[in-house]
PDB file of C-alpha atoms in Angstrom:
ATOM      1  CA  UNK A   1     -46.208  63.648  14.684  1.00 83.00           C
ATOM      2  CA  UNK A   2     -48.117  62.126  17.555  1.00 93.00           C
ATOM      3  CA  UNK A   3     -45.990  60.275  20.112  1.00 95.00           C
ATOM      4  CA  UNK A   4     -46.471  56.593  20.851  1.00 96.00           C
ATOM      5  CA  UNK A   5     -48.546  55.957  23.999  1.00 97.00           C
ATOM      6  CA  UNK A   6     -48.834  52.690  25.927  1.00 96.00           C
ATOM      7  CA  UNK A   7     -51.425  51.389  28.342  1.00 96.00           C
ATOM      8  CA  UNK A   8     -51.475  47.946  29.954  1.00 96.00           C
ATOM      9  CA  UNK A   9     -53.284  46.471  26.923  1.00 97.00           C
ATOM     10  CA  UNK A  10     -53.144  49.090  24.172  1.00 97.00           C
ATOM     11  CA  UNK A  11     -50.543  50.707  21.956  1.00 97.00           C
ATOM     12  CA  UNK A  12     -51.372  54.089  20.408  1.00 98.00           C
ATOM     13  CA  UNK A  13     -49.162  54.893  17.417  1.00 98.00           C
ATOM     14  CA  UNK A  14     -49.255  57.321  14.536  1.00 97.00           C
ATOM     15  CA  UNK A  15     -51.004  55.802  11.538  1.00 98.00           C
ATOM     16  CA  UNK A  16     -48.947  54.334   8.714  1.00 97.00           C
ATOM     17  CA  UNK A  17     -50.097  54.139   5.082  1.00 97.00           C
ATOM     18  CA  UNK A  18     -50.587  50.378   5.570  1.00 97.00           C
ATOM     19  CA  UNK A  19     -53.393  51.131   8.077  1.00 97.00           C
ATOM     20  CA  UNK A  20     -55.762  52.523   5.442  1.00 97.00           C
ATOM     21  CA  UNK A  21     -57.907  49.410   4.915  1.00 97.00           C
ATOM     22  CA  UNK A  22     -58.282  48.786   8.665  1.00 97.00           C
ATOM     23  CA  UNK A  23     -59.113  52.474   9.267  1.00 96.00           C
ATOM     24  CA  UNK A  24     -61.764  52.404   6.540  1.00 96.00           C
ATOM     25  CA  UNK A  25     -63.200  49.122   7.873  1.00 95.00           C
ATOM     26  CA  UNK A  26     -63.505  50.657  11.368  1.00 95.00           C
ATOM     27  CA  UNK A  27     -65.209  53.804  10.090  1.00 93.00           C
ATOM     28  CA  UNK A  28     -67.439  51.883   7.659  1.00 93.00           C
ATOM     29  CA  UNK A  29     -68.823  49.752  10.502  1.00 92.00           C
ATOM     30  CA  UNK A  30     -72.134  51.517  11.165  1.00 87.00           C
ATOM     31  CA  UNK A  31     -72.064  50.394  14.808  1.00 88.00           C
ATOM     32  CA  UNK A  32     -69.008  52.671  15.146  1.00 90.00           C
ATOM     33  CA  UNK A  33     -69.669  55.419  12.603  1.00 83.00           C
ATOM     34  CA  UNK A  34     -73.172  56.164  13.880  1.00 81.00           C
ATOM     35  CA  UNK A  35     -71.457  57.868  16.834  1.00 83.00           C
ATOM     36  CA  UNK A  36     -68.686  59.613  14.864  1.00 81.00           C
ATOM     37  CA  UNK A  37     -69.093  63.125  13.470  1.00 74.00           C
ATOM     38  CA  UNK A  38     -72.236  63.354  11.399  1.00 69.00           C
ATOM     39  CA  UNK A  39     -72.623  59.581  11.159  1.00 70.00           C
ATOM     40  CA  UNK A  40     -71.843  57.083   8.403  1.00 79.00           C
ATOM     41  CA  UNK A  41     -70.288  58.371   5.173  1.00 87.00           C
ATOM     42  CA  UNK A  42     -69.148  56.716   1.966  1.00 92.00           C
ATOM     43  CA  UNK A  43     -66.043  54.553   1.756  1.00 94.00           C
ATOM     44  CA  UNK A  44     -64.514  57.175  -0.562  1.00 96.00           C
ATOM     45  CA  UNK A  45     -65.051  59.849   2.107  1.00 94.00           C
ATOM     46  CA  UNK A  46     -63.391  57.664   4.768  1.00 94.00           C
ATOM     47  CA  UNK A  47     -60.428  57.036   2.437  1.00 95.00           C
ATOM     48  CA  UNK A  48     -60.147  60.790   1.845  1.00 96.00           C
ATOM     49  CA  UNK A  49     -60.260  61.372   5.611  1.00 95.00           C
ATOM     50  CA  UNK A  50     -57.445  58.856   6.087  1.00 96.00           C
ATOM     51  CA  UNK A  51     -55.397  60.687   3.448  1.00 96.00           C
ATOM     52  CA  UNK A  52     -55.917  64.011   5.224  1.00 96.00           C
ATOM     53  CA  UNK A  53     -54.408  62.539   8.401  1.00 96.00           C
ATOM     54  CA  UNK A  54     -51.096  62.454   6.498  1.00 96.00           C
ATOM     55  CA  UNK A  55     -51.454  65.431   4.134  1.00 96.00           C
ATOM     56  CA  UNK A  56     -52.805  67.859   6.733  1.00 96.00           C
ATOM     57  CA  UNK A  57     -52.864  66.653  10.346  1.00 96.00           C
ATOM     58  CA  UNK A  58     -49.405  65.080  10.497  1.00 97.00           C
ATOM     59  CA  UNK A  59     -47.841  67.297   7.794  1.00 96.00           C
ATOM     60  CA  UNK A  60     -48.906  70.504   9.562  1.00 96.00           C
ATOM     61  CA  UNK A  61     -48.724  69.101  13.114  1.00 95.00           C
ATOM     62  CA  UNK A  62     -52.327  70.207  13.697  1.00 96.00           C
ATOM     63  CA  UNK A  63     -53.218  67.846  16.560  1.00 96.00           C
ATOM     64  CA  UNK A  64     -52.546  64.366  17.893  1.00 97.00           C
ATOM     65  CA  UNK A  65     -54.223  61.398  16.212  1.00 97.00           C
ATOM     66  CA  UNK A  66     -53.482  57.727  16.748  1.00 98.00           C
ATOM     67  CA  UNK A  67     -54.169  54.237  15.527  1.00 98.00           C
ATOM     68  CA  UNK A  68     -55.201  52.182  18.560  1.00 98.00           C
ATOM     69  CA  UNK A  69     -53.711  48.693  18.526  1.00 98.00           C
ATOM     70  CA  UNK A  70     -54.052  45.587  20.630  1.00 97.00           C
ATOM     71  CA  UNK A  71     -51.818  42.572  20.047  1.00 95.00           C
ATOM     72  CA  UNK A  72     -50.590  44.211  16.833  1.00 94.00           C
ATOM     73  CA  UNK A  73     -54.082  44.679  15.332  1.00 96.00           C
ATOM     74  CA  UNK A  74     -55.708  48.049  14.681  1.00 97.00           C
ATOM     75  CA  UNK A  75     -58.842  48.064  16.848  1.00 97.00           C
ATOM     76  CA  UNK A  76     -59.552  51.762  17.185  1.00 97.00           C
ATOM     77  CA  UNK A  77     -58.919  55.431  16.581  1.00 97.00           C
ATOM     78  CA  UNK A  78     -58.088  58.260  19.015  1.00 97.00           C
ATOM     79  CA  UNK A  79     -57.535  62.019  18.897  1.00 97.00           C
ATOM     80  CA  UNK A  80     -57.088  64.987  21.168  1.00 97.00           C
ATOM     81  CA  UNK A  81     -57.593  68.377  19.587  1.00 96.00           C
ATOM     82  CA  UNK A  82     -58.788  71.892  20.186  1.00 95.00           C
ATOM     83  CA  UNK A  83     -62.351  72.474  18.999  1.00 91.00           C
ATOM     84  CA  UNK A  84     -64.545  75.547  19.105  1.00 88.00           C
ATOM     85  CA  UNK A  85     -67.563  73.402  19.989  1.00 85.00           C
ATOM     86  CA  UNK A  86     -66.133  72.848  23.494  1.00 87.00           C
ATOM     87  CA  UNK A  87     -63.904  75.948  23.572  1.00 87.00           C
ATOM     88  CA  UNK A  88     -60.971  73.772  24.567  1.00 93.00           C
ATOM     89  CA  UNK A  89     -59.397  70.376  23.913  1.00 97.00           C
ATOM     90  CA  UNK A  90     -61.632  67.424  23.155  1.00 96.00           C
ATOM     91  CA  UNK A  91     -60.839  63.729  23.303  1.00 97.00           C
ATOM     92  CA  UNK A  92     -62.263  61.599  20.493  1.00 94.00           C
ATOM     93  CA  UNK A  93     -62.114  57.824  20.418  1.00 95.00           C
ATOM     94  CA  UNK A  94     -63.643  54.838  18.664  1.00 94.00           C
ATOM     95  CA  UNK A  95     -63.135  51.125  19.179  1.00 95.00           C
ATOM     96  CA  UNK A  96     -64.205  48.212  17.020  1.00 95.00           C
ATOM     97  CA  UNK A  97     -67.269  46.397  18.399  1.00 93.00           C
ATOM     98  CA  UNK A  98     -65.153  43.323  19.233  1.00 93.00           C
ATOM     99  CA  UNK A  99     -63.397  45.468  21.874  1.00 91.00           C
ATOM    100  CA  UNK A 100     -66.587  46.774  23.480  1.00 90.00           C
ATOM    101  CA  UNK A 101     -67.411  45.726  27.019  1.00 89.00           C
ATOM    102  CA  UNK A 102     -63.844  44.720  27.882  1.00 92.00           C
ATOM    103  CA  UNK A 103     -62.715  47.901  29.662  1.00 93.00           C
ATOM    104  CA  UNK A 104     -60.517  48.953  26.734  1.00 95.00           C
ATOM    105  CA  UNK A 105     -62.571  52.119  26.174  1.00 94.00           C
ATOM    106  CA  UNK A 106     -62.002  53.183  29.767  1.00 94.00           C
ATOM    107  CA  UNK A 107     -58.290  52.427  29.389  1.00 95.00           C
ATOM    108  CA  UNK A 108     -58.148  54.428  26.151  1.00 96.00           C
ATOM    109  CA  UNK A 109     -59.985  57.441  27.601  1.00 95.00           C
ATOM    110  CA  UNK A 110     -57.685  57.404  30.649  1.00 95.00           C
ATOM    111  CA  UNK A 111     -54.641  57.434  28.357  1.00 96.00           C
ATOM    112  CA  UNK A 112     -55.973  60.417  26.402  1.00 97.00           C
ATOM    113  CA  UNK A 113     -56.789  62.358  29.568  1.00 96.00           C
ATOM    114  CA  UNK A 114     -53.367  61.572  31.072  1.00 95.00           C
ATOM    115  CA  UNK A 115     -51.677  62.729  27.856  1.00 97.00           C
ATOM    116  CA  UNK A 116     -53.747  65.927  27.800  1.00 96.00           C
ATOM    117  CA  UNK A 117     -52.987  66.828  31.397  1.00 96.00           C
ATOM    118  CA  UNK A 118     -49.405  65.563  31.532  1.00 94.00           C
ATOM    119  CA  UNK A 119     -47.857  66.090  28.110  1.00 95.00           C
ATOM    120  CA  UNK A 120     -49.982  68.935  26.764  1.00 96.00           C
ATOM    121  CA  UNK A 121     -50.295  70.663  30.143  1.00 95.00           C
ATOM    122  CA  UNK A 122     -54.047  71.139  29.843  1.00 96.00           C
ATOM    123  CA  UNK A 123     -56.122  72.078  32.887  1.00 95.00           C
ATOM    124  CA  UNK A 124     -59.355  70.696  31.443  1.00 96.00           C
ATOM    125  CA  UNK A 125     -60.358  68.182  28.781  1.00 97.00           C
ATOM    126  CA  UNK A 126     -63.745  67.735  27.154  1.00 97.00           C
ATOM    127  CA  UNK A 127     -65.733  65.159  25.231  1.00 96.00           C
ATOM    128  CA  UNK A 128     -68.864  65.441  23.136  1.00 94.00           C
ATOM    129  CA  UNK A 129     -71.221  62.474  23.007  1.00 93.00           C
ATOM    130  CA  UNK A 130     -74.594  61.872  21.403  1.00 91.00           C
ATOM    131  CA  UNK A 131     -77.186  61.782  24.183  1.00 93.00           C
ATOM    132  CA  UNK A 132     -78.288  58.294  23.011  1.00 91.00           C
ATOM    133  CA  UNK A 133     -74.742  56.874  23.314  1.00 92.00           C
ATOM    134  CA  UNK A 134     -75.269  55.625  26.850  1.00 92.00           C
ATOM    135  CA  UNK A 135     -72.217  53.341  26.847  1.00 91.00           C
ATOM    136  CA  UNK A 136     -69.855  56.226  26.087  1.00 92.00           C
ATOM    137  CA  UNK A 137     -71.568  58.490  28.625  1.00 95.00           C
ATOM    138  CA  UNK A 138     -71.095  55.803  31.328  1.00 94.00           C
ATOM    139  CA  UNK A 139     -67.463  55.283  30.296  1.00 93.00           C
ATOM    140  CA  UNK A 140     -66.701  59.002  30.626  1.00 95.00           C
ATOM    141  CA  UNK A 141     -68.529  59.243  33.967  1.00 95.00           C
ATOM    142  CA  UNK A 142     -66.316  56.404  35.269  1.00 92.00           C
ATOM    143  CA  UNK A 143     -63.337  58.498  34.135  1.00 92.00           C
ATOM    144  CA  UNK A 144     -64.468  61.514  36.172  1.00 93.00           C
ATOM    145  CA  UNK A 145     -66.165  63.521  33.425  1.00 96.00           C
ATOM    146  CA  UNK A 146     -69.299  65.460  34.288  1.00 95.00           C
ATOM    147  CA  UNK A 147     -72.076  66.833  32.109  1.00 95.00           C
ATOM    148  CA  UNK A 148     -71.606  70.562  31.457  1.00 95.00           C
ATOM    149  CA  UNK A 149     -74.194  71.444  28.830  1.00 94.00           C
ATOM    150  CA  UNK A 150     -76.122  70.181  25.821  1.00 94.00           C
ATOM    151  CA  UNK A 151     -75.904  71.225  22.190  1.00 91.00           C
ATOM    152  CA  UNK A 152     -79.009  70.893  20.048  1.00 91.00           C
ATOM    153  CA  UNK A 153     -77.933  69.767  16.587  1.00 84.00           C
ATOM    154  CA  UNK A 154     -79.498  70.965  13.321  1.00 84.00           C
ATOM    155  CA  UNK A 155     -81.160  67.563  12.866  1.00 81.00           C
ATOM    156  CA  UNK A 156     -82.802  67.824  16.300  1.00 81.00           C
ATOM    157  CA  UNK A 157     -80.344  65.455  17.968  1.00 84.00           C
ATOM    158  CA  UNK A 158     -78.789  66.272  21.323  1.00 91.00           C
ATOM    159  CA  UNK A 159     -75.037  66.236  21.998  1.00 92.00           C
ATOM    160  CA  UNK A 160     -73.794  66.199  25.576  1.00 95.00           C
ATOM    161  CA  UNK A 161     -70.650  68.178  26.433  1.00 95.00           C
ATOM    162  CA  UNK A 162     -68.678  66.642  29.307  1.00 95.00           C
ATOM    163  CA  UNK A 163     -65.555  67.958  31.027  1.00 96.00           C
ATOM    164  CA  UNK A 164     -62.862  66.898  33.449  1.00 96.00           C
ATOM    165  CA  UNK A 165     -60.602  69.326  35.314  1.00 93.00           C
ATOM    166  CA  UNK A 166     -57.016  68.848  36.496  1.00 88.00           C
ATOM    167  CA  UNK A 167     -55.741  69.786  39.956  1.00 71.00           C
ATOM    168  CA  UNK A 168     -52.069  70.779  40.413  1.00 67.00           C
ATOM    169  CA  UNK A 169     -51.410  68.064  43.028  1.00 62.00           C
ATOM    170  CA  UNK A 170     -52.091  65.452  40.340  1.00 54.00           C
ATOM    171  CA  UNK A 171     -55.627  64.616  41.450  1.00 56.00           C
ATOM    172  CA  UNK A 172     -58.447  65.328  39.058  1.00 53.00           C
ATOM    173  CA  UNK A 173     -61.946  66.510  39.735  1.00 51.00           C
ATOM    174  CA  UNK A 174     -64.934  66.574  37.445  1.00 52.00           C
ATOM    175  CA  UNK A 175     -65.703  69.947  35.905  1.00 50.00           C
ATOM    176  CA  UNK A 176     -68.440  71.964  37.586  1.00 40.00           C
TER     177      UNK A 176
END
């Protein structure tokens, strides 16, 4: 099960069954889901995804996934997991639109990177972002990520792969 993480304004906890409606609401918001996976899906698919967090991800300890909370309310979703697309560990995050523009995304990304380097002992973390998602690209650049390569998707869209490397003295440098 994923450990609880704290930042100055956020609390990252494992999901509980009571989080289902808030999870589905987050993923059903097209302003959020347009940037997640293959884009918006049905409510039934999002409910099935939520169920798999318990039946597969947590049950088999596959990777870390969290509910992101502020002042007790679920306002986002976060993961760090190994993916073949980046040939390493990728951070994944989403925040509700009410949280956009407040620095919470930067705070969340920093927490995921710190967890990856510190707790998981990774030497590099990655993120994949749709080329049109300029806000997320700026957020990751502020966090020291650099563009490594592009992936052309089947639908013609472009996904940017970004990376950040860890240095043993605790400093981090962008990937080359």
